[in-house]
Short mmCIF file of C-alpha atoms in Angstrom, two decimals:
data_model
loop_
_atom_site.label_atom_id
_atom_site.label_comp_id
_atom_site.label_asym_id
_atom_site.label_seq_id
_atom_site.Cartn_x
_atom_site.Cartn_y
_atom_site.Cartn_z
CA MET A 163 25.95 -16.66 -4.86
CA PRO A 164 23.02 -14.43 -5.51
CA PHE A 165 19.41 -15.03 -3.48
CA LYS A 166 16.56 -15.66 -5.71
CA GLN A 167 12.97 -15.72 -4.19
CA VAL A 168 9.83 -16.02 -6.40
CA PHE A 169 6.59 -13.72 -5.76
CA ARG A 170 2.96 -13.81 -7.54
CA VAL A 171 1.71 -10.45 -8.46
CA ARG A 172 -0.93 -9.82 -6.52
CA TRP A 173 -4.31 -8.09 -7.86
CA VAL A 174 -4.11 -5.02 -4.55
CA ASP A 175 -0.16 -4.78 -6.89
CA THR A 176 -2.02 -3.43 -10.07
CA ASP A 177 -3.39 -0.60 -10.89
CA VAL A 178 -5.80 0.89 -13.78
CA ALA A 179 -2.87 0.45 -16.29
CA GLY A 180 -3.30 -2.97 -15.31
CA VAL A 181 -0.12 -3.37 -14.69
CA MET A 182 1.87 -3.62 -11.07
CA HIS A 183 3.21 -0.22 -9.86
CA PHE A 184 6.54 0.82 -10.37
CA THR A 185 6.55 1.48 -6.30
CA ASN A 186 5.52 -2.39 -5.63
CA PHE A 187 8.84 -3.72 -7.48
CA LEU A 188 10.73 -2.25 -5.14
CA ARG A 189 8.23 -3.55 -2.56
CA TYR A 190 9.13 -6.68 -3.75
CA PHE A 191 12.83 -5.84 -4.14
CA GLU A 192 12.91 -5.32 -0.13
CA ALA A 193 10.86 -8.51 0.42
CA CYS A 194 13.87 -10.66 -0.90
CA GLU A 195 16.09 -8.89 1.04
CA GLU A 196 13.83 -9.90 4.02
CA GLU A 197 14.31 -13.24 3.04
CA PHE A 198 17.98 -13.01 3.04
CA TYR A 199 18.75 -11.47 5.70
CA ARG A 200 15.86 -14.50 7.22
CA SER A 201 18.28 -16.94 5.46
CA ILE A 202 21.82 -16.00 6.96
CA PHE A 203 19.58 -15.79 10.66
CA LEU A 204 20.03 -12.13 10.77
CA PRO A 205 15.96 -10.80 10.54
CA PHE A 206 15.78 -7.16 10.31
CA ASN A 207 14.52 -7.28 14.11
CA THR A 208 17.41 -9.42 15.15
CA ILE A 209 19.91 -7.32 13.73
CA ARG A 210 18.08 -4.35 15.40
CA GLU A 211 18.04 -6.05 19.06
CA LYS A 212 21.62 -7.82 18.55
CA TYR A 213 23.89 -4.76 17.48
CA GLY A 214 21.00 -1.91 18.19
CA ILE A 215 21.25 -0.81 14.33
CA MET A 216 18.65 -0.32 11.53
CA LEU A 217 19.61 -0.56 8.13
CA PRO A 218 17.63 2.34 6.27
CA ARG A 219 17.80 3.12 2.49
CA ILE A 220 19.57 6.44 1.78
CA GLU A 221 19.46 5.99 -2.04
CA VAL A 222 16.95 3.93 -4.84
CA HIS A 223 17.30 3.17 -7.96
CA CYS A 224 15.14 1.16 -10.70
CA GLN A 225 14.90 0.72 -14.18
CA TYR A 226 11.79 -0.59 -15.82
CA LYS A 227 11.93 -2.71 -18.78
CA ALA A 228 8.43 -5.00 -18.82
CA ALA A 229 5.62 -4.33 -17.88
CA CYS A 230 4.28 -7.26 -14.76
CA ARG A 231 1.02 -8.25 -14.60
CA PHE A 232 -1.92 -10.08 -11.88
CA ASP A 233 -0.74 -13.68 -11.42
CA ASP A 234 2.63 -13.49 -13.42
CA PHE A 235 5.23 -15.38 -11.27
CA ILE A 236 7.92 -12.76 -11.03
CA GLU A 237 11.26 -14.03 -9.40
CA VAL A 238 13.68 -11.64 -7.57
CA THR A 239 17.56 -12.03 -7.79
CA MET A 240 19.44 -10.57 -4.84
CA LYS A 241 23.24 -9.75 -5.11
CA VAL A 242 25.36 -7.87 -2.49
CA ARG A 243 27.20 -5.22 -4.79
CA GLU A 244 29.07 -3.52 -2.11
CA ILE A 245 29.95 -3.64 0.79
CA ALA A 246 31.65 -0.43 2.89
CA GLU A 247 31.98 0.76 6.24
CA LYS A 248 28.74 1.89 7.51
CA THR A 249 26.77 1.36 3.75
CA VAL A 250 25.38 -1.81 2.21
CA THR A 251 24.57 -1.85 -1.67
CA TYR A 252 22.53 -4.47 -2.72
CA ASP A 253 21.77 -5.40 -7.21
CA PHE A 254 18.08 -6.00 -7.72
CA GLN A 255 16.61 -7.91 -10.66
CA THR A 256 13.47 -8.46 -11.73
CA VAL A 257 13.03 -11.26 -14.36
CA ARG A 258 8.64 -12.55 -15.65
CA LEU A 259 8.96 -16.17 -15.53
CA HIS A 260 6.41 -17.05 -18.06
CA ASP A 261 8.97 -15.69 -20.78
CA GLN A 262 11.81 -15.13 -19.09
CA LYS A 263 12.23 -11.56 -19.68
CA LEU A 264 14.00 -8.63 -17.44
CA ALA A 265 10.97 -6.77 -15.95
CA ALA A 266 13.33 -4.56 -13.69
CA LYS A 267 16.75 -3.96 -12.58
CA GLY A 268 17.80 -1.46 -9.71
CA SER A 269 19.62 -1.24 -6.66
CA ILE A 270 19.00 0.09 -3.00
CA ILE A 271 21.03 1.20 -0.78
CA CYS A 272 21.50 1.00 3.07
CA ILE A 273 23.83 2.38 5.98
CA ALA A 274 23.59 1.44 9.97
CA VAL A 275 22.29 3.46 12.12
CA ASN A 276 21.85 3.56 15.59
CA ALA A 277 18.61 3.72 17.96
CA GLU A 278 19.27 7.39 17.91
CA TRP A 279 19.93 7.66 13.56
CA LYS A 280 23.19 8.42 14.00
CA ALA A 281 25.23 6.34 11.10
CA VAL A 282 27.17 3.80 12.47
CA PRO A 283 30.25 1.24 11.03
CA LEU A 284 28.58 -2.13 10.04
CA PRO A 285 28.84 -4.63 12.89
CA ALA A 286 31.96 -7.39 11.27
CA ASP A 287 29.76 -10.46 11.69
CA LEU A 288 27.02 -9.02 9.81
CA THR A 289 29.65 -7.79 6.87
CA LYS A 290 31.34 -11.18 7.30
CA SER A 291 28.04 -12.43 6.50
CA LEU A 292 26.93 -10.26 3.82
CA ARG A 293 30.39 -11.17 1.98
CA GLU A 294 29.59 -15.09 2.50
CA ARG A 295 26.10 -15.15 1.56
CA GLY A 296 25.23 -12.49 -0.21
CA THR A 297 28.09 -11.49 -2.86
CA MET B 1303 7.93 27.43 -12.53
CA PRO B 1304 8.10 24.47 -10.14
CA PHE B 1305 5.08 22.73 -8.88
CA LYS B 1306 4.46 22.29 -5.29
CA GLN B 1307 1.90 20.17 -3.36
CA VAL B 1308 1.74 19.44 0.59
CA PHE B 1309 1.14 16.28 2.32
CA ARG B 1310 0.68 14.64 5.92
CA VAL B 1311 2.11 11.54 6.35
CA ARG B 1312 0.19 8.73 7.34
CA TRP B 1313 -0.41 6.48 9.63
CA VAL B 1314 -0.20 3.55 6.72
CA ASP B 1315 3.06 5.38 5.40
CA THR B 1316 5.02 4.43 8.33
CA ASP B 1317 5.99 1.24 9.22
CA VAL B 1318 8.11 0.17 12.31
CA ALA B 1319 10.97 1.85 12.38
CA GLY B 1320 8.83 4.59 13.09
CA VAL B 1321 9.08 6.41 10.04
CA MET B 1322 7.81 6.74 6.68
CA HIS B 1323 8.47 3.69 4.74
CA PHE B 1324 10.90 4.64 1.82
CA THR B 1325 8.68 3.53 -1.38
CA ASN B 1326 5.79 6.03 0.15
CA PHE B 1327 8.00 9.25 -1.06
CA LEU B 1328 7.90 7.87 -4.55
CA ARG B 1329 4.04 7.49 -4.00
CA TYR B 1330 4.26 11.35 -3.08
CA PHE B 1331 6.38 12.39 -5.94
CA GLU B 1332 3.58 10.62 -7.88
CA ALA B 1333 0.54 11.99 -6.00
CA CYS B 1334 2.13 15.68 -6.44
CA GLU B 1335 2.36 14.69 -10.50
CA GLU B 1336 -1.17 13.51 -10.49
CA GLU B 1337 -1.99 17.60 -9.06
CA PHE B 1338 0.47 18.73 -11.59
CA TYR B 1339 -1.26 16.87 -14.75
CA ARG B 1340 -4.71 18.16 -13.59
CA SER B 1341 -3.03 21.96 -12.90
CA ILE B 1342 -2.75 21.89 -16.40
CA PHE B 1343 -6.31 20.21 -17.28
CA LEU B 1344 -4.74 17.20 -18.65
CA PRO B 1345 -5.66 14.27 -15.42
CA PHE B 1346 -3.84 11.13 -16.51
CA ASN B 1347 -7.21 9.39 -17.52
CA THR B 1348 -7.73 12.51 -19.48
CA ILE B 1349 -4.18 11.59 -21.44
CA ARG B 1350 -5.08 8.37 -22.14
CA GLU B 1351 -8.82 9.52 -24.14
CA LYS B 1352 -7.55 12.20 -25.55
CA TYR B 1353 -4.41 11.18 -27.38
CA GLY B 1354 -5.02 7.09 -26.44
CA ILE B 1355 -0.86 7.40 -24.56
CA MET B 1356 -0.24 6.65 -20.74
CA LEU B 1357 3.08 7.60 -19.14
CA PRO B 1358 4.21 4.62 -17.32
CA ARG B 1359 7.70 5.32 -15.63
CA ILE B 1360 10.98 3.34 -17.70
CA GLU B 1361 13.25 4.57 -14.09
CA VAL B 1362 13.30 6.20 -11.08
CA HIS B 1363 15.63 7.44 -8.19
CA CYS B 1364 15.46 8.96 -5.02
CA GLN B 1365 17.94 9.92 -2.07
CA TYR B 1366 16.87 9.81 1.43
CA LYS B 1367 18.29 12.72 3.89
CA ALA B 1368 16.21 12.45 6.52
CA ALA B 1369 13.19 10.78 7.93
CA CYS B 1370 9.66 11.49 8.00
CA ARG B 1371 7.56 10.54 10.52
CA PHE B 1372 3.67 10.56 11.34
CA ASP B 1373 1.85 13.74 11.14
CA ASP B 1374 4.73 15.74 9.68
CA PHE B 1375 3.48 18.08 6.84
CA ILE B 1376 5.56 17.74 3.77
CA GLU B 1377 5.89 19.71 0.46
CA VAL B 1378 6.64 18.23 -2.47
CA THR B 1379 8.46 19.99 -5.35
CA MET B 1380 8.21 19.06 -8.74
CA LYS B 1381 10.19 20.30 -12.12
CA VAL B 1382 10.43 19.09 -15.94
CA ARG B 1383 14.54 19.05 -16.15
CA GLU B 1384 13.81 17.38 -19.78
CA ILE B 1385 11.37 17.38 -22.64
CA ALA B 1386 12.66 14.23 -25.41
CA GLU B 1387 10.76 12.87 -28.07
CA LYS B 1388 9.07 10.36 -25.91
CA THR B 1389 10.01 10.90 -22.81
CA VAL B 1390 9.86 13.18 -20.17
CA THR B 1391 11.73 13.51 -17.16
CA TYR B 1392 10.84 15.43 -13.48
CA ASP B 1393 12.82 16.36 -10.61
CA PHE B 1394 11.00 15.95 -7.41
CA GLN B 1395 12.05 17.44 -3.67
CA THR B 1396 10.68 16.91 -0.29
CA VAL B 1397 10.85 18.48 1.96
CA ARG B 1398 9.78 18.44 5.78
CA LEU B 1399 8.07 21.48 6.80
CA HIS B 1400 8.30 22.00 10.54
CA ASP B 1401 12.35 22.72 10.11
CA GLN B 1402 13.16 22.93 6.09
CA LYS B 1403 14.83 19.74 6.41
CA LEU B 1404 15.71 18.21 2.73
CA ALA B 1405 14.28 15.15 3.40
CA ALA B 1406 14.43 13.50 -0.49
CA LYS B 1407 15.19 14.14 -3.73
CA GLY B 1408 14.75 12.16 -6.67
CA SER B 1409 13.98 11.78 -10.79
CA ILE B 1410 10.88 9.98 -12.73
CA ILE B 1411 11.09 9.07 -16.22
CA CYS B 1412 8.44 8.51 -18.17
CA ILE B 1413 7.61 7.00 -21.44
CA ALA B 1414 4.56 7.83 -23.91
CA VAL B 1415 3.10 4.39 -25.04
CA ASN B 1416 -0.10 3.68 -27.01
CA ALA B 1417 -2.75 1.38 -26.03
CA GLU B 1418 -0.47 -1.44 -27.35
CA TRP B 1419 2.55 -0.40 -24.83
CA LYS B 1420 5.03 0.72 -27.86
CA ALA B 1421 6.94 3.63 -27.53
CA VAL B 1422 5.70 6.32 -29.61
CA PRO B 1423 5.91 10.83 -30.00
CA LEU B 1424 5.01 12.87 -26.85
CA PRO B 1425 1.62 14.86 -28.19
CA ALA B 1426 3.13 18.39 -29.12
CA ASP B 1427 0.29 20.20 -26.97
CA LEU B 1428 1.35 17.85 -24.09
CA THR B 1429 4.93 19.47 -24.66
CA LYS B 1430 4.00 22.65 -24.73
CA SER B 1431 2.25 22.08 -21.65
CA LEU B 1432 5.06 20.47 -20.07
CA ARG B 1433 7.83 23.08 -21.46
CA GLU B 1434 4.94 26.11 -19.98
CA ARG B 1435 4.03 25.21 -16.67
CA GLY B 1436 6.33 22.67 -15.66
CA THR B 1437 9.83 24.03 -16.49
CA MET C 1108 -12.57 -28.48 2.73
CA PRO C 1109 -10.92 -25.03 3.91
CA PHE C 1110 -8.39 -23.42 1.91
CA LYS C 1111 -5.02 -22.44 4.02
CA GLN C 1112 -2.15 -20.77 3.05
CA VAL C 1113 0.79 -19.00 4.57
CA PHE C 1114 2.47 -15.64 4.62
CA ARG C 1115 5.08 -13.75 6.01
CA VAL C 1116 4.67 -10.54 7.85
CA ARG C 1117 6.99 -7.62 5.59
CA TRP C 1118 8.18 -4.44 7.21
CA VAL C 1119 6.47 -2.99 4.76
CA ASP C 1120 2.71 -4.25 6.42
CA THR C 1121 3.54 -2.97 9.96
CA ASP C 1122 3.13 0.94 11.16
CA VAL C 1123 5.14 3.00 14.00
CA ALA C 1124 2.70 1.14 16.36
CA GLY C 1125 4.95 -2.03 15.60
CA VAL C 1126 2.34 -3.95 14.02
CA MET C 1127 0.74 -4.97 10.98
CA HIS C 1128 -1.89 -2.06 9.85
CA PHE C 1129 -4.98 -3.48 10.24
CA THR C 1130 -5.89 -3.09 6.60
CA ASN C 1131 -3.36 -5.39 5.68
CA PHE C 1132 -4.75 -8.69 7.14
CA LEU C 1133 -7.90 -7.98 4.51
CA ARG C 1134 -5.54 -8.15 1.92
CA TYR C 1135 -3.75 -10.91 3.07
CA PHE C 1136 -7.36 -12.16 3.06
CA GLU C 1137 -7.44 -11.39 -0.60
CA ALA C 1138 -3.87 -13.49 -1.65
CA CYS C 1139 -5.42 -16.27 -0.03
CA GLU C 1140 -8.72 -16.12 -1.60
CA GLU C 1141 -6.15 -15.42 -4.58
CA GLU C 1142 -4.59 -18.88 -4.34
CA PHE C 1143 -7.16 -20.44 -3.81
CA TYR C 1144 -9.00 -19.45 -6.89
CA ARG C 1145 -5.75 -20.33 -8.36
CA SER C 1146 -6.18 -24.10 -6.80
CA ILE C 1147 -9.47 -24.22 -8.65
CA PHE C 1148 -7.31 -22.95 -11.96
CA LEU C 1149 -10.01 -19.88 -11.82
CA PRO C 1150 -7.53 -17.07 -11.26
CA PHE C 1151 -9.85 -13.51 -11.05
CA ASN C 1152 -8.36 -13.37 -14.74
CA THR C 1153 -9.88 -16.61 -16.10
CA ILE C 1154 -12.57 -15.67 -14.30
CA ARG C 1155 -12.57 -12.67 -16.35
CA GLU C 1156 -11.95 -14.03 -19.77
CA LYS C 1157 -13.34 -17.12 -19.77
CA TYR C 1158 -17.23 -16.22 -17.95
CA GLY C 1159 -17.27 -11.56 -18.82
CA ILE C 1160 -17.55 -11.33 -14.57
CA MET C 1161 -15.49 -9.94 -12.26
CA LEU C 1162 -16.34 -10.57 -8.75
CA PRO C 1163 -16.14 -7.31 -6.51
CA ARG C 1164 -16.68 -7.35 -2.67
CA ILE C 1165 -20.21 -5.90 -1.84
CA GLU C 1166 -19.14 -5.97 1.90
CA VAL C 1167 -16.32 -6.76 4.15
CA HIS C 1168 -16.35 -7.44 8.01
CA CYS C 1169 -12.69 -7.73 10.56
CA GLN C 1170 -12.80 -8.31 13.68
CA TYR C 1171 -9.32 -8.04 15.00
CA LYS C 1172 -8.13 -10.19 18.29
CA ALA C 1173 -4.40 -10.18 18.40
CA ALA C 1174 -1.38 -8.42 16.91
CA CYS C 1175 0.80 -9.75 14.20
CA ARG C 1176 4.45 -7.85 13.88
CA PHE C 1177 7.32 -8.42 11.22
CA ASP C 1178 8.32 -11.68 10.69
CA ASP C 1179 5.33 -13.43 12.04
CA PHE C 1180 4.66 -16.54 9.79
CA ILE C 1181 0.47 -15.82 9.45
CA GLU C 1182 -2.08 -18.69 8.27
CA VAL C 1183 -5.15 -17.68 6.42
CA THR C 1184 -7.79 -19.93 6.49
CA MET C 1185 -10.74 -19.80 3.95
CA LYS C 1186 -13.85 -21.14 3.66
CA VAL C 1187 -16.96 -20.85 1.59
CA ARG C 1188 -19.62 -20.61 4.03
CA GLU C 1189 -22.38 -19.44 1.37
CA ILE C 1190 -23.37 -18.86 -2.15
CA ALA C 1191 -26.02 -17.60 -3.47
CA GLU C 1192 -27.64 -16.68 -7.40
CA LYS C 1193 -25.26 -13.55 -7.47
CA THR C 1194 -23.20 -13.60 -4.70
CA VAL C 1195 -20.51 -15.53 -2.63
CA THR C 1196 -19.32 -15.06 1.08
CA TYR C 1197 -16.11 -16.15 2.46
CA ASP C 1198 -15.06 -16.57 5.80
CA PHE C 1199 -11.57 -15.71 7.13
CA GLN C 1200 -9.08 -16.54 9.84
CA THR C 1201 -5.87 -15.85 10.60
CA VAL C 1202 -3.74 -17.26 13.01
CA ARG C 1203 -0.63 -16.58 14.31
CA LEU C 1204 2.01 -19.50 13.73
CA HIS C 1205 4.43 -18.78 16.55
CA ASP C 1206 1.57 -18.94 19.24
CA GLN C 1207 -0.99 -20.50 17.87
CA LYS C 1208 -3.34 -17.50 18.14
CA LEU C 1209 -6.47 -16.61 16.83
CA ALA C 1210 -5.40 -12.81 15.45
CA ALA C 1211 -8.37 -12.21 13.09
CA LYS C 1212 -11.25 -13.39 11.80
CA GLY C 1213 -13.54 -12.14 9.19
CA SER C 1214 -16.05 -12.67 6.16
CA ILE C 1215 -16.07 -11.11 2.77
CA ILE C 1216 -18.88 -10.78 0.33
CA CYS C 1217 -18.54 -10.57 -3.01
CA ILE C 1218 -20.99 -10.42 -6.41
CA ALA C 1219 -20.69 -11.19 -9.71
CA VAL C 1220 -20.71 -7.95 -12.16
CA ASN C 1221 -20.78 -8.48 -16.19
CA ALA C 1222 -18.66 -5.90 -17.84
CA GLU C 1223 -20.60 -3.15 -17.16
CA TRP C 1224 -20.76 -3.43 -13.92
CA LYS C 1225 -24.32 -5.23 -13.18
CA ALA C 1226 -25.17 -7.99 -10.91
CA VAL C 1227 -25.43 -11.09 -12.86
CA PRO C 1228 -25.87 -15.07 -11.78
CA LEU C 1229 -22.76 -16.65 -10.47
CA PRO C 1230 -21.75 -19.47 -13.41
CA ALA C 1231 -22.64 -22.73 -12.98
CA ASP C 1232 -19.51 -24.14 -12.85
CA LEU C 1233 -17.72 -21.43 -10.96
CA THR C 1234 -20.24 -22.48 -8.85
CA LYS C 1235 -19.75 -25.92 -8.71
CA SER C 1236 -16.11 -25.47 -8.28
CA LEU C 1237 -16.64 -22.86 -4.82
CA ARG C 1238 -18.81 -26.34 -3.66
CA GLU C 1239 -16.87 -28.74 -4.19
CA ARG C 1240 -13.38 -26.87 -2.69
CA GLY C 1241 -14.36 -24.20 -0.88
CA THR C 1242 -16.97 -25.48 1.05
CA MET D 949 -21.46 17.37 14.27
CA PRO D 950 -19.83 15.25 11.37
CA PHE D 951 -16.58 16.08 10.29
CA LYS D 952 -15.79 15.95 6.80
CA GLN D 953 -12.69 15.66 4.18
CA VAL D 954 -12.50 15.10 0.95
CA PHE D 955 -9.56 13.51 -0.88
CA ARG D 956 -9.22 12.32 -4.50
CA VAL D 957 -8.24 9.01 -5.83
CA ARG D 958 -4.64 8.64 -6.85
CA TRP D 959 -3.19 6.16 -9.46
CA VAL D 960 -1.76 4.15 -7.23
CA ASP D 961 -4.94 3.63 -5.37
CA THR D 962 -6.95 1.40 -8.12
CA ASP D 963 -6.23 -2.05 -9.27
CA VAL D 964 -6.39 -3.74 -12.68
CA ALA D 965 -10.77 -3.64 -12.56
CA GLY D 966 -9.91 0.16 -12.96
CA VAL D 967 -11.57 1.08 -9.42
CA MET D 968 -10.25 1.85 -5.94
CA HIS D 969 -9.26 -1.18 -4.31
CA PHE D 970 -11.56 -1.80 -1.78
CA THR D 971 -9.15 -1.90 1.16
CA ASN D 972 -8.23 1.75 0.47
CA PHE D 973 -11.90 2.50 1.31
CA LEU D 974 -10.54 2.18 4.89
CA ARG D 975 -7.25 3.85 4.72
CA TYR D 976 -9.39 6.77 3.98
CA PHE D 977 -11.79 5.83 6.58
CA GLU D 978 -8.27 5.99 8.82
CA ALA D 979 -7.19 9.01 6.75
CA CYS D 980 -10.37 11.24 7.49
CA GLU D 981 -10.25 9.95 11.06
CA GLU D 982 -6.88 11.19 11.63
CA GLU D 983 -8.02 14.58 10.45
CA PHE D 984 -10.67 14.65 13.11
CA TYR D 985 -7.87 13.76 15.43
CA ARG D 986 -5.92 16.76 14.72
CA SER D 987 -8.92 19.14 14.53
CA ILE D 988 -9.67 18.57 18.07
CA PHE D 989 -5.52 18.59 18.42
CA LEU D 990 -5.15 15.47 19.57
CA PRO D 991 -3.01 13.68 16.68
CA PHE D 992 -2.44 9.66 17.55
CA ASN D 993 1.71 10.70 18.30
CA THR D 994 0.00 13.08 21.04
CA ILE D 995 -2.46 11.03 22.30
CA ARG D 996 0.69 8.36 22.36
CA GLU D 997 2.53 11.04 24.52
CA LYS D 998 -0.32 12.57 26.67
CA TYR D 999 -1.93 9.46 27.93
CA GLY D 1000 -0.14 6.80 27.03
CA ILE D 1001 -2.06 5.21 25.39
CA MET D 1002 -3.00 3.95 21.36
CA LEU D 1003 -6.34 3.18 19.82
CA PRO D 1004 -5.72 -0.01 17.63
CA ARG D 1005 -8.87 -1.34 15.82
CA ILE D 1006 -11.11 -4.35 17.02
CA GLU D 1007 -13.19 -4.26 14.66
CA VAL D 1008 -14.07 -2.62 10.78
CA HIS D 1009 -17.24 -2.91 8.27
CA CYS D 1010 -17.75 -1.70 5.14
CA GLN D 1011 -20.70 -1.95 2.71
CA TYR D 1012 -19.62 -0.88 -1.12
CA LYS D 1013 -22.36 0.64 -2.83
CA ALA D 1014 -20.85 2.25 -6.28
CA ALA D 1015 -16.97 2.05 -7.37
CA CYS D 1016 -14.57 5.40 -7.00
CA ARG D 1017 -12.46 5.29 -9.79
CA PHE D 1018 -8.79 7.46 -10.76
CA ASP D 1019 -9.67 11.49 -10.15
CA ASP D 1020 -12.71 11.13 -8.70
CA PHE D 1021 -13.29 13.28 -5.94
CA ILE D 1022 -14.35 11.56 -2.73
CA GLU D 1023 -15.89 13.24 0.54
CA VAL D 1024 -15.29 10.93 3.76
CA THR D 1025 -17.94 11.47 6.29
CA MET D 1026 -17.02 10.27 10.13
CA LYS D 1027 -18.98 10.36 13.22
CA VAL D 1028 -18.67 9.16 16.77
CA ARG D 1029 -21.33 7.17 16.87
CA GLU D 1030 -21.10 5.52 20.57
CA ILE D 1031 -18.10 5.66 23.25
CA ALA D 1032 -18.01 2.92 25.95
CA GLU D 1033 -15.43 2.69 28.93
CA LYS D 1034 -12.84 1.33 26.87
CA THR D 1035 -13.89 1.50 23.33
CA VAL D 1036 -15.16 4.37 20.55
CA THR D 1037 -16.94 3.43 17.44
CA TYR D 1038 -17.10 5.44 14.57
CA ASP D 1039 -19.30 5.72 11.41
CA PHE D 1040 -17.86 6.47 8.50
CA GLN D 1041 -19.85 7.12 4.61
CA THR D 1042 -17.36 7.97 1.41
CA VAL D 1043 -19.72 10.17 -1.13
CA ARG D 1044 -18.86 10.16 -4.88
CA LEU D 1045 -18.80 14.08 -5.18
CA HIS D 1046 -19.14 14.30 -9.49
CA ASP D 1047 -22.68 12.47 -8.79
CA GLN D 1048 -23.42 12.28 -4.72
CA LYS D 1049 -23.77 8.73 -4.68
CA LEU D 1050 -22.74 6.67 -1.73
CA ALA D 1051 -19.74 4.79 -2.36
CA ALA D 1052 -19.00 3.22 0.74
CA LYS D 1053 -20.26 3.38 4.38
CA GLY D 1054 -19.02 1.46 7.60
CA SER D 1055 -17.71 1.58 11.07
CA ILE D 1056 -14.79 0.97 13.05
CA ILE D 1057 -14.11 0.17 16.72
CA CYS D 1058 -11.13 1.14 18.34
CA ILE D 1059 -9.88 0.07 21.88
CA ALA D 1060 -7.66 1.72 24.52
CA VAL D 1061 -4.97 -0.25 25.60
CA ASN D 1062 -1.71 1.06 27.22
CA ALA D 1063 1.84 0.59 26.30
CA GLU D 1064 1.77 -3.53 26.75
CA TRP D 1065 -1.59 -3.34 25.14
CA LYS D 1066 -3.50 -4.04 27.40
CA ALA D 1067 -6.82 -2.47 27.46
CA VAL D 1068 -7.41 0.31 29.93
CA PRO D 1069 -10.54 3.06 30.09
CA LEU D 1070 -10.69 6.16 27.38
CA PRO D 1071 -8.72 8.86 29.30
CA ALA D 1072 -11.48 11.60 30.59
CA ASP D 1073 -10.71 14.47 28.55
CA LEU D 1074 -10.66 12.31 25.45
CA THR D 1075 -14.11 11.23 25.95
CA LYS D 1076 -15.26 14.58 26.39
CA SER D 1077 -13.89 16.11 22.89
CA LEU D 1078 -14.72 13.06 21.61
CA ARG D 1079 -18.50 13.87 22.62
CA GLU D 1080 -18.61 17.28 21.90
CA ARG D 1081 -16.47 17.45 18.68
CA GLY D 1082 -17.75 13.84 16.93
CA THR D 1083 -21.13 13.23 17.80
#
């Protein structure tokens, strides 16, 4: 089931063009991801303490379809698209709530690394939670 | 000829993982792009005043190859890959200077829009400068 | 009555010291202020359109008492301390919810300016709302 | 002797009001401070490794006098105002270079803390460098 999270575009998110800066869409993707991991009781720092791993990004992609402006409510939807041995791929969409327009869609690929930043397999029960709750 | 710009990773660019946050690579891509446009005497606000257009991003892509840390010198290289009627595509690379490792590579596609955010053709002399100086 | 808003510290808010960057406390002060103005039906862009004014900051002050970390719930409290002819002063406090420790306290002074960035008196009904709802 | 550093206001530094966001002045204060510490061969991470301390902020103050816009050159001047047993206070000024107008002035107070975030005395040779080079 996709995971959804609503945010409000802040003044500091905007730039002189009057719209949300393109990098902030990715920051809201990540904010949604953070809430998803909390929802499966595995916030990033718990993952770090429990499994000794982190999940840095190895690839991001985003297409921008419509601008978002200060005060807009935006809904970010996240879905786990693919789980490999050491990587997980999420798909994201951002919709402007006032007119239901797709504002952005993209994806992020993360890799599991240990404390020495070496790639390692994803822990089995993390994989299980991602599959059950994120797909 | 590719355009190069060196930056220093700031404290505020890093996160609790001890490395530069993935969205800041894109902010340095843009900082390099801003300097490139200044180098051809067409900073973003001049483009806005002279041609009545802006160049919002419609697509970004980035692959992360090596982490960057506080105090690292990073060199961003930008090249204009493709100029279409209304869009321009840049390729970027970020190299960590202390060990010459490729840290990130990506691309950004921009579209010319007028004051009403309608897509319009790129002005001929902007296209000319991009071709002569950025490819 | 003071206005309260709860936020969650995001990964991108932290730095290599493992704590929220000091400037992000001010960004959460502002996020609280934005919600306050929405709660009195006067979001910043409505103020701009309705009264032709903006409220840029002329002074900020903040004392840091305890660090905030990724995933912490923080509660920001805002109170209108003083309303003068052209300026308004807010007091802010940020409390870490898990141990009720005061993390930061500060103030922001704003000035009403028109479209030419000239200082102008605060509109009477804005002042009235601030007095009734923010003090 | 005051330490000076010139920056260029980036697109991402601005907001929908068309000016640099007030928190970014503080980020440029810090960027100047980082360069100052490099100039005395003690970047923040060296301080951490050599002395086992960090210098988190306990107080910031800033007054805003004139707006800065995209593409503006800004010069930040930093001066060590006061060195106490465990704290150091810097004064900062930001000047818009095109018209030499004072844009912002402020101060930051830092405290020396050890790895457990306990306040500790500033190391003698750090104090010496700050006195010789920063005042």
